[in-house]
Short mmCIF file of C-alpha atoms in Angstrom, two decimals:
data_model
loop_
_atom_site.label_atom_id
_atom_site.label_comp_id
_atom_site.label_asym_id
_atom_site.label_seq_id
_atom_site.Cartn_x
_atom_site.Cartn_y
_atom_site.Cartn_z
CA MET P 13 3.61 -47.62 -39.28
CA ALA P 14 7.34 -46.84 -39.11
CA THR P 15 7.19 -45.97 -42.81
CA LYS P 16 4.09 -43.81 -42.37
CA PHE P 17 5.76 -41.68 -39.70
CA ASN P 18 9.29 -41.89 -41.13
CA ALA P 19 10.43 -43.44 -37.86
CA VAL P 20 13.74 -45.11 -37.10
CA ASN P 21 12.71 -48.75 -37.17
CA LEU P 22 14.39 -50.66 -34.34
CA GLY P 23 11.80 -53.42 -34.55
CA PRO P 24 12.83 -55.98 -37.19
CA GLY P 25 15.36 -58.62 -36.24
CA PHE P 26 17.74 -58.33 -39.16
CA PRO P 27 20.77 -56.12 -39.90
CA ASN P 28 20.58 -53.18 -42.30
CA TRP P 29 24.21 -53.09 -43.44
CA ARG P 30 26.12 -54.79 -46.23
CA PRO P 31 27.85 -58.04 -45.30
CA GLN P 32 31.64 -58.07 -45.04
CA GLN P 33 33.35 -58.06 -48.43
CA SER P 34 34.91 -61.45 -47.66
CA VAL P 35 31.39 -62.88 -47.33
CA LEU P 36 30.38 -61.45 -50.70
CA ASP P 37 33.60 -62.76 -52.25
CA HIS P 38 32.62 -66.31 -51.30
CA LEU P 39 29.25 -65.81 -52.97
CA GLU P 40 30.79 -64.30 -56.07
CA SER P 41 33.13 -67.29 -56.45
CA THR P 42 30.13 -69.57 -56.94
CA VAL P 43 28.80 -67.71 -60.00
CA THR P 44 31.93 -67.03 -62.05
CA PRO P 45 32.20 -68.28 -65.66
CA THR P 46 34.73 -70.90 -64.54
CA CYS P 47 32.80 -72.28 -61.53
CA ASP P 48 31.58 -75.85 -61.40
CA ALA P 49 28.56 -76.15 -63.73
CA LEU P 50 26.77 -78.36 -61.20
CA LEU P 51 26.61 -75.44 -58.75
CA HIS P 52 23.71 -74.18 -60.88
CA GLN P 53 21.73 -77.41 -60.59
CA TYR P 54 19.77 -79.12 -57.82
CA ALA P 55 21.74 -80.09 -54.73
CA ARG P 56 21.10 -83.37 -52.94
CA SER P 57 17.91 -82.98 -50.95
CA GLU P 58 19.66 -83.44 -47.59
CA GLY P 59 22.15 -80.71 -48.43
CA HIS P 60 25.04 -79.81 -50.71
CA LEU P 61 27.87 -82.21 -49.95
CA ASN P 62 30.49 -79.54 -49.24
CA LEU P 63 28.22 -77.77 -46.77
CA VAL P 64 27.08 -80.83 -44.80
CA LYS P 65 30.71 -81.90 -44.46
CA VAL P 66 31.68 -78.52 -43.00
CA LEU P 67 28.65 -78.52 -40.67
CA ALA P 68 29.40 -82.06 -39.50
CA LYS P 69 32.98 -81.05 -38.73
CA GLN P 70 31.88 -77.99 -36.75
CA TYR P 71 29.15 -79.69 -34.78
CA SER P 72 31.34 -82.68 -34.01
CA SER P 73 33.49 -80.17 -32.15
CA PHE P 74 30.54 -78.30 -30.61
CA LEU P 75 28.78 -81.45 -29.38
CA GLY P 76 31.78 -83.58 -28.50
CA ARG P 77 30.86 -86.48 -30.78
CA ASN P 78 31.29 -87.53 -34.41
CA ILE P 79 28.47 -86.20 -36.59
CA ASP P 80 27.84 -88.15 -39.80
CA PRO P 81 27.54 -85.57 -42.62
CA LEU P 82 25.44 -87.89 -44.79
CA ASN P 83 22.97 -89.10 -42.18
CA GLU P 84 22.79 -86.52 -39.36
CA VAL P 85 22.69 -83.18 -41.18
CA VAL P 86 19.84 -81.68 -43.22
CA VAL P 87 20.08 -78.26 -44.90
CA THR P 88 16.86 -76.24 -44.95
CA VAL P 89 15.55 -72.91 -46.28
CA GLY P 90 16.63 -71.02 -43.19
CA ALA P 91 16.07 -72.07 -39.59
CA SER P 92 12.34 -71.26 -39.79
CA SER P 93 11.86 -73.86 -42.50
CA GLY P 94 13.96 -76.25 -40.44
CA ILE P 95 11.61 -75.81 -37.49
CA CYS P 96 8.46 -76.18 -39.61
CA THR P 97 9.81 -79.26 -41.38
CA THR P 98 10.95 -80.84 -38.12
CA LEU P 99 7.57 -80.37 -36.48
CA LYS P 100 5.78 -81.68 -39.55
CA ALA P 101 8.04 -84.75 -39.55
CA LEU P 102 7.80 -85.58 -35.84
CA ILE P 103 4.31 -84.58 -34.74
CA SER P 104 1.14 -86.60 -35.25
CA PRO P 105 -2.31 -85.03 -34.88
CA GLY P 106 -3.08 -84.54 -31.20
CA ASP P 107 0.53 -84.65 -29.99
CA GLU P 108 1.29 -81.95 -27.46
CA VAL P 109 4.07 -79.41 -28.02
CA ILE P 110 5.41 -77.22 -25.24
CA LEU P 111 6.33 -73.65 -26.18
CA ILE P 112 8.19 -71.38 -23.76
CA GLU P 113 6.71 -67.89 -23.72
CA PRO P 114 7.63 -65.40 -24.96
CA PHE P 115 8.46 -67.23 -28.20
CA TYR P 116 9.30 -66.38 -31.81
CA ASP P 117 5.84 -66.04 -33.35
CA MET P 118 6.28 -68.60 -36.15
CA TYR P 119 6.51 -71.42 -33.58
CA TYR P 120 2.79 -71.13 -32.98
CA SER P 121 1.90 -71.46 -36.66
CA ALA P 122 4.36 -74.31 -37.15
CA VAL P 123 2.62 -76.37 -34.45
CA ILE P 124 -0.82 -75.63 -35.87
CA ILE P 125 0.27 -76.61 -39.39
CA ALA P 126 1.64 -79.89 -37.98
CA GLN P 127 -1.73 -80.45 -36.22
CA GLY P 128 -0.15 -80.45 -32.81
CA VAL P 129 -1.69 -79.20 -29.57
CA ILE P 130 0.03 -76.18 -28.02
CA ARG P 131 0.88 -76.12 -24.33
CA THR P 132 2.65 -73.04 -22.96
CA ILE P 133 4.87 -72.20 -20.04
CA SER P 134 6.26 -68.73 -19.45
CA LEU P 135 9.67 -67.47 -18.47
CA LYS P 136 9.07 -65.46 -15.31
CA PRO P 137 11.06 -62.72 -13.58
CA LYS P 138 12.69 -64.13 -10.45
CA LYS P 139 12.39 -60.75 -8.70
CA GLN P 140 10.23 -57.65 -8.99
CA TYR P 141 12.79 -55.36 -10.57
CA ILE P 142 14.89 -57.24 -13.06
CA THR P 143 18.01 -55.80 -14.69
CA SER P 144 19.48 -58.76 -16.63
CA SER P 145 18.03 -61.35 -18.99
CA SER P 146 19.40 -63.96 -16.57
CA ASP P 147 16.63 -62.83 -14.21
CA PHE P 148 14.08 -64.61 -16.43
CA VAL P 149 13.71 -68.20 -15.21
CA LEU P 150 11.78 -71.34 -16.11
CA ASP P 151 9.84 -73.02 -13.29
CA LEU P 152 10.81 -76.71 -13.51
CA ASP P 153 7.96 -77.79 -11.24
CA GLU P 154 5.52 -76.11 -13.61
CA LEU P 155 7.25 -77.83 -16.54
CA LYS P 156 6.88 -81.19 -14.80
CA SER P 157 3.17 -80.60 -14.26
CA LEU P 158 2.71 -79.67 -17.92
CA MET P 159 4.32 -82.79 -19.38
CA ASN P 160 2.39 -86.04 -19.77
CA GLU P 161 2.10 -89.12 -21.99
CA LYS P 162 0.86 -86.92 -24.88
CA THR P 163 3.90 -84.61 -24.79
CA LYS P 164 5.88 -85.19 -27.98
CA LEU P 165 8.07 -82.13 -28.25
CA LEU P 166 9.58 -79.25 -26.28
CA LEU P 167 10.78 -76.27 -28.32
CA LEU P 168 13.67 -74.48 -26.61
CA ASN P 169 15.25 -71.24 -27.85
CA THR P 170 18.67 -70.24 -26.51
CA PRO P 171 20.03 -67.59 -26.78
CA HIS P 172 16.48 -66.42 -26.47
CA ASN P 173 14.41 -64.07 -28.62
CA PRO P 174 13.09 -61.64 -27.42
CA SER P 175 14.58 -61.57 -23.89
CA GLY P 176 18.25 -62.19 -24.69
CA LYS P 177 18.43 -64.89 -22.01
CA VAL P 178 21.13 -67.53 -22.40
CA PHE P 179 20.17 -70.68 -20.53
CA THR P 180 22.96 -71.87 -18.23
CA GLU P 181 24.25 -75.43 -18.18
CA GLU P 182 22.57 -75.92 -14.80
CA GLU P 183 19.23 -74.71 -16.17
CA LEU P 184 19.51 -76.96 -19.23
CA LYS P 185 20.38 -79.97 -17.07
CA GLY P 186 17.27 -79.27 -15.01
CA ILE P 187 15.17 -79.28 -18.19
CA ALA P 188 16.91 -82.49 -19.32
CA ASP P 189 16.04 -84.20 -16.04
CA VAL P 190 12.37 -83.41 -16.58
CA VAL P 191 12.43 -84.48 -20.23
CA CYS P 192 14.07 -87.81 -19.36
CA GLN P 193 10.96 -88.76 -17.42
CA HIS P 194 9.04 -88.78 -20.71
CA PRO P 195 10.67 -91.19 -23.18
CA ARG P 196 8.71 -90.09 -26.26
CA CYS P 197 9.50 -86.39 -25.86
CA VAL P 198 11.99 -84.85 -28.29
CA VAL P 199 13.65 -81.47 -27.64
CA VAL P 200 13.97 -79.13 -30.61
CA THR P 201 16.44 -76.32 -29.98
CA ASP P 202 16.45 -73.08 -31.95
CA GLU P 203 20.03 -71.83 -31.66
CA VAL P 204 20.27 -69.24 -34.43
CA TYR P 205 21.99 -66.79 -32.05
CA GLU P 206 24.54 -69.39 -30.92
CA HIS P 207 27.53 -67.16 -31.73
CA LEU P 208 26.03 -63.95 -30.29
CA THR P 209 26.63 -64.00 -26.54
CA TYR P 210 28.14 -61.21 -24.45
CA ASP P 211 30.13 -60.49 -21.28
CA ASN P 212 31.87 -63.88 -21.57
CA VAL P 213 28.56 -65.74 -21.19
CA LYS P 214 28.85 -69.22 -22.68
CA HIS P 215 26.27 -70.76 -24.98
CA VAL P 216 25.66 -74.40 -23.99
CA ARG P 217 24.10 -76.67 -26.60
CA PHE P 218 21.38 -78.89 -25.19
CA ALA P 219 22.47 -81.79 -27.42
CA SER P 220 25.91 -81.72 -25.75
CA LEU P 221 24.47 -82.74 -22.37
CA PRO P 222 24.92 -86.38 -21.33
CA GLY P 223 22.34 -88.63 -22.99
CA MET P 224 20.56 -85.76 -24.75
CA TYR P 225 21.91 -86.01 -28.31
CA GLU P 226 19.71 -89.04 -29.05
CA ARG P 227 16.55 -87.03 -28.36
CA THR P 228 17.54 -83.55 -29.54
CA VAL P 229 17.12 -81.75 -32.85
CA THR P 230 19.55 -78.82 -33.06
CA ILE P 231 18.54 -76.09 -35.51
CA SER P 232 20.57 -73.07 -36.57
CA SER P 233 21.42 -70.94 -39.58
CA ILE P 234 24.07 -68.72 -41.08
CA GLY P 235 22.00 -65.55 -41.38
CA LYS P 236 22.17 -64.00 -37.91
CA THR P 237 25.88 -64.57 -37.35
CA PHE P 238 27.11 -63.22 -40.69
CA SER P 239 24.38 -60.61 -41.37
CA ILE P 240 23.02 -62.48 -44.39
CA THR P 241 19.49 -63.36 -43.31
CA GLY P 242 18.30 -63.08 -46.92
CA TRP P 243 20.41 -66.05 -47.97
CA LYS P 244 18.00 -68.31 -46.03
CA ILE P 245 20.42 -71.15 -45.32
CA GLY P 246 19.64 -73.15 -42.19
CA TRP P 247 20.37 -76.64 -40.96
CA VAL P 248 19.21 -79.41 -38.71
CA ILE P 249 21.56 -81.64 -36.71
CA ALA P 250 19.93 -84.78 -35.32
CA PRO P 251 20.46 -88.53 -34.78
CA ALA P 252 20.13 -90.53 -38.00
CA PRO P 253 16.58 -91.88 -37.40
CA ILE P 254 15.22 -88.41 -36.64
CA SER P 255 17.29 -86.76 -39.36
CA SER P 256 15.96 -89.27 -41.89
CA ALA P 257 12.35 -88.43 -41.02
CA ILE P 258 13.08 -84.70 -41.34
CA SER P 259 14.90 -85.22 -44.65
CA ARG P 260 12.04 -87.21 -46.15
CA THR P 261 9.58 -84.49 -45.16
CA ASN P 262 11.86 -81.73 -46.44
CA GLN P 263 12.11 -83.46 -49.81
CA TYR P 264 8.41 -82.81 -50.45
CA ILE P 265 8.39 -79.24 -49.12
CA SER P 266 11.38 -77.51 -50.71
CA PHE P 267 13.20 -80.52 -52.22
CA CYS P 268 16.53 -78.74 -51.89
CA VAL P 269 18.10 -75.37 -51.08
CA SER P 270 19.91 -73.03 -53.46
CA THR P 271 23.13 -74.78 -54.49
CA PRO P 272 25.38 -71.73 -55.07
CA LEU P 273 24.32 -70.25 -51.72
CA GLN P 274 25.08 -73.55 -49.98
CA GLU P 275 28.51 -73.62 -51.62
CA ALA P 276 29.16 -70.03 -50.53
CA CYS P 277 28.15 -70.92 -46.97
CA SER P 278 30.49 -73.91 -46.94
CA LEU P 279 33.37 -71.66 -48.01
CA LEU P 280 32.42 -69.01 -45.45
CA LEU P 281 32.16 -71.42 -42.53
CA GLU P 282 35.38 -73.16 -43.48
CA ALA P 283 37.23 -69.83 -43.61
CA THR P 284 35.92 -68.41 -40.29
CA ASN P 285 38.08 -68.96 -37.22
CA ALA P 286 37.46 -68.44 -33.50
CA GLU P 287 39.01 -64.97 -33.54
CA GLN P 288 36.62 -63.84 -36.27
CA TYR P 289 33.62 -65.16 -34.32
CA ASP P 290 34.88 -63.18 -31.32
CA THR P 291 35.09 -60.03 -33.45
CA ILE P 292 31.44 -60.45 -34.44
CA LYS P 293 30.51 -60.70 -30.75
CA ILE P 294 32.56 -57.63 -29.85
CA ASP P 295 30.97 -55.55 -32.59
CA TYR P 296 27.47 -56.52 -31.49
CA GLN P 297 28.26 -55.94 -27.83
CA LYS P 298 29.30 -52.37 -28.66
CA LYS P 299 25.93 -51.83 -30.35
CA ARG P 300 24.13 -53.41 -27.40
CA ASP P 301 25.94 -51.17 -24.91
CA LEU P 302 25.21 -48.07 -26.98
CA LEU P 303 21.46 -48.69 -27.18
CA TYR P 304 21.27 -49.88 -23.57
CA LYS P 305 22.89 -46.67 -22.29
CA VAL P 306 20.54 -44.52 -24.37
CA LEU P 307 17.51 -46.38 -23.01
CA VAL P 308 18.73 -45.91 -19.44
CA ASP P 309 19.55 -42.24 -19.99
CA CYS P 310 16.12 -41.45 -21.40
CA GLY P 311 14.38 -43.00 -18.39
CA PHE P 312 13.39 -46.45 -19.63
CA ASN P 313 13.98 -49.64 -17.67
CA PRO P 314 15.84 -51.88 -20.14
CA ILE P 315 16.90 -55.46 -19.40
CA LEU P 316 20.54 -56.13 -20.28
CA PRO P 317 20.63 -59.10 -22.69
CA GLN P 318 23.23 -61.87 -22.44
CA GLY P 319 22.74 -62.91 -26.06
CA ALA P 320 20.92 -62.39 -29.40
CA PHE P 321 20.53 -58.79 -30.63
CA PHE P 322 17.49 -57.42 -28.83
CA ILE P 323 16.86 -55.39 -25.69
CA VAL P 324 13.51 -55.66 -23.95
CA VAL P 325 12.26 -52.69 -21.93
CA ASP P 326 9.82 -52.80 -19.03
CA VAL P 327 7.00 -50.36 -19.86
CA SER P 328 4.58 -51.52 -17.17
CA GLN P 329 5.10 -48.28 -15.21
CA ILE P 330 4.28 -46.03 -18.18
CA HIS P 331 0.78 -44.59 -18.19
CA LEU P 332 -0.21 -42.90 -21.44
CA LYS P 333 -2.55 -39.91 -21.45
CA ASP P 334 -5.88 -39.63 -23.23
CA ASN P 335 -5.65 -41.38 -26.61
CA GLU P 336 -1.85 -41.51 -26.84
CA GLY P 337 -1.00 -44.67 -28.76
CA ARG P 338 -4.70 -45.38 -29.28
CA ASP P 339 -5.56 -42.98 -32.09
CA GLU P 340 -7.15 -45.04 -34.87
CA ASN P 341 -6.15 -42.43 -37.44
CA LYS P 342 -2.49 -43.06 -36.64
CA SER P 343 -2.66 -46.85 -36.37
CA ILE P 344 -2.05 -49.17 -39.31
CA SER P 345 -3.23 -52.48 -37.85
CA LYS P 346 -6.19 -51.06 -35.87
CA LEU P 347 -5.49 -53.84 -33.33
CA ASN P 348 -5.08 -54.18 -29.57
CA PHE P 349 -5.79 -50.63 -28.44
CA ASP P 350 -6.34 -52.02 -24.94
CA PHE P 351 -2.83 -53.53 -24.84
CA ASN P 352 -0.36 -51.24 -23.07
CA ASP P 353 2.71 -52.51 -24.94
CA TRP P 354 1.05 -52.01 -28.33
CA SER P 355 -0.04 -48.51 -27.36
CA VAL P 356 3.43 -47.57 -26.11
CA CYS P 357 4.95 -48.79 -29.39
CA ARG P 358 2.43 -46.83 -31.46
CA TRP P 359 3.06 -43.73 -29.31
CA LEU P 360 6.84 -44.01 -29.72
CA THR P 361 6.45 -44.36 -33.48
CA SER P 362 3.94 -41.59 -34.14
CA ASP P 363 5.08 -39.03 -31.56
CA PHE P 364 8.84 -39.64 -31.28
CA GLY P 365 9.84 -41.35 -34.51
CA VAL P 366 11.30 -44.59 -33.19
CA THR P 367 9.71 -48.04 -33.53
CA ALA P 368 9.84 -51.08 -31.25
CA ILE P 369 7.82 -54.30 -31.14
CA PRO P 370 5.24 -55.12 -28.41
CA CYS P 371 6.24 -58.33 -26.66
CA SER P 372 2.65 -59.55 -26.20
CA THR P 373 2.94 -60.66 -29.85
CA PHE P 374 5.32 -63.36 -28.60
CA TYR P 375 2.64 -65.02 -26.45
CA ASP P 376 -0.11 -67.49 -27.16
CA THR P 377 -3.25 -65.57 -28.11
CA LYS P 378 -5.04 -66.74 -24.97
CA ASN P 379 -2.27 -65.29 -22.80
CA ALA P 380 -1.40 -62.11 -24.71
CA SER P 381 -3.99 -59.98 -22.92
CA LYS P 382 -2.55 -60.71 -19.47
CA PRO P 383 -0.72 -57.78 -17.82
CA GLU P 384 2.52 -59.75 -17.52
CA SER P 385 2.47 -60.41 -21.28
CA GLN P 386 2.21 -56.67 -21.98
CA ARG P 387 5.03 -55.68 -19.64
CA PHE P 388 7.82 -55.40 -22.23
CA ILE P 389 8.60 -53.99 -25.65
CA ARG P 390 11.56 -55.09 -27.82
CA PHE P 391 14.22 -52.97 -29.50
CA ALA P 392 16.69 -54.47 -32.00
CA PHE P 393 20.29 -53.27 -31.97
CA CYS P 394 21.29 -55.13 -35.15
CA LYS P 395 21.35 -51.81 -36.98
CA ASP P 396 24.10 -49.65 -38.42
CA ASP P 397 25.60 -46.88 -36.31
CA GLU P 398 23.70 -44.18 -38.21
CA SER P 399 20.35 -45.82 -37.43
CA LEU P 400 21.27 -46.33 -33.77
CA GLN P 401 22.37 -42.71 -33.52
CA LYS P 402 19.11 -41.48 -35.06
CA GLY P 403 17.23 -43.76 -32.68
CA ALA P 404 19.21 -42.34 -29.78
CA GLU P 405 18.35 -38.77 -30.80
CA ALA P 406 14.66 -39.68 -30.97
CA LEU P 407 14.67 -41.55 -27.68
CA ILE P 408 16.52 -38.93 -25.67
CA ARG P 409 13.63 -36.49 -26.30
CA LEU P 410 11.54 -38.88 -24.22
CA LYS P 411 13.31 -38.23 -20.93
CA GLU P 412 11.10 -35.48 -19.52
CA VAL P 413 7.96 -36.95 -21.06
CA LEU P 414 8.55 -40.36 -19.49
CA GLU P 415 8.85 -38.81 -16.04
CA GLU P 416 5.38 -37.33 -16.53
CA ARG P 417 3.93 -40.62 -17.77
CA ARG P 418 5.46 -42.86 -15.11
CA ILE P 419 2.94 -44.33 -12.66
CA ASN P 420 5.53 -44.18 -9.89
CA THR P 421 9.13 -43.08 -9.66
CA VAL P 422 10.64 -46.56 -9.58
CA SER P 423 13.75 -46.75 -11.70
CA TYR P 424 16.04 -49.75 -12.00
CA THR P 425 19.13 -47.56 -12.33
CA HIS P 426 20.30 -48.04 -8.75
CA LEU P 427 19.70 -51.78 -9.06
CA ARG P 428 21.82 -52.34 -12.13
CA ALA P 429 24.68 -54.76 -11.79
CA HIS P 430 26.09 -53.63 -15.13
CA GLU P 431 27.06 -50.07 -15.95
CA THR P 432 28.16 -49.11 -19.42
#
């Protein structure tokens, strides 16, 4: 639909700029006439040796323990493949898997493919008017009531897509206490935004908590951090028995991952220091602050994210007129005309030339129609400055229109703890 209306597409979660030249130089070094001939052949199924060694070194530091590169690291075709392979390896038909809504949409399919049974629990706003992603909380009593002898796996995403929430150490310890009451439950953590946190917020790895490494599968990738999502290099860090099961499954799905890309990633990770990671954060925080300010100025109620590269906006107070956002001639999918978030996104695209994603798509199908699931839409700020500026110009035209469409005059502006 963004293409149809020539809209600025702030929906997809991937950057639209060229990677740094130093990143491309590492890739180029793997395909020169003088490079190792074996870089053009299959890698070991568990991962190219140079890469797993670098990953083991890094995660030994991150997790405060020695990670065995040969037995506790598996390289996968991106983090998504890592999640699918992990679930396929660990779940038996009928095992229950807990997903925390809103969740990255492929989680749902991954559980179904593994023949698991989906159980959901939602992050909920801790107050009526929320201004920060930290205001989304997980009810531990509800989590306790959801878990039982059939619970095999809890899938936890932090920093979180789409909300931008970064779970605190206290919150993670609370989850760990609940999980420890169920010995067969494994926690799979999706941490692809691990290096993208803002305002000095710290990312805490669940596997680093006391006693949790033995029952945690940590999954991440190189794509989000270094703006190379198309390389599709991800990895799994897990105790040897779990890692072995994942590796055996992975062998019959993809067998191995591109060898030259793995070599390039090993060189890139080895060459990147703490200061360079901080620079990546600073650059993204500038983009976040730019888009956030525009959204506030045009009359939206955005939620300031602590991590990842998305901003969710509360659209529950916006009442569209007549068939705004519901015109079948303008829609591509012809779906969910009774969903407010979908209609708002269609309206923004067709009438104002800027595209966002409705957050009800991040809920289980049986919950997506609930009002609370349609409360937010998601904008991505992982875009070049030109795209963000064009998006800003489109959005600012909304200011007067939004005032007319607002159900009441509630604005979060006076409640904001953060001013840009």
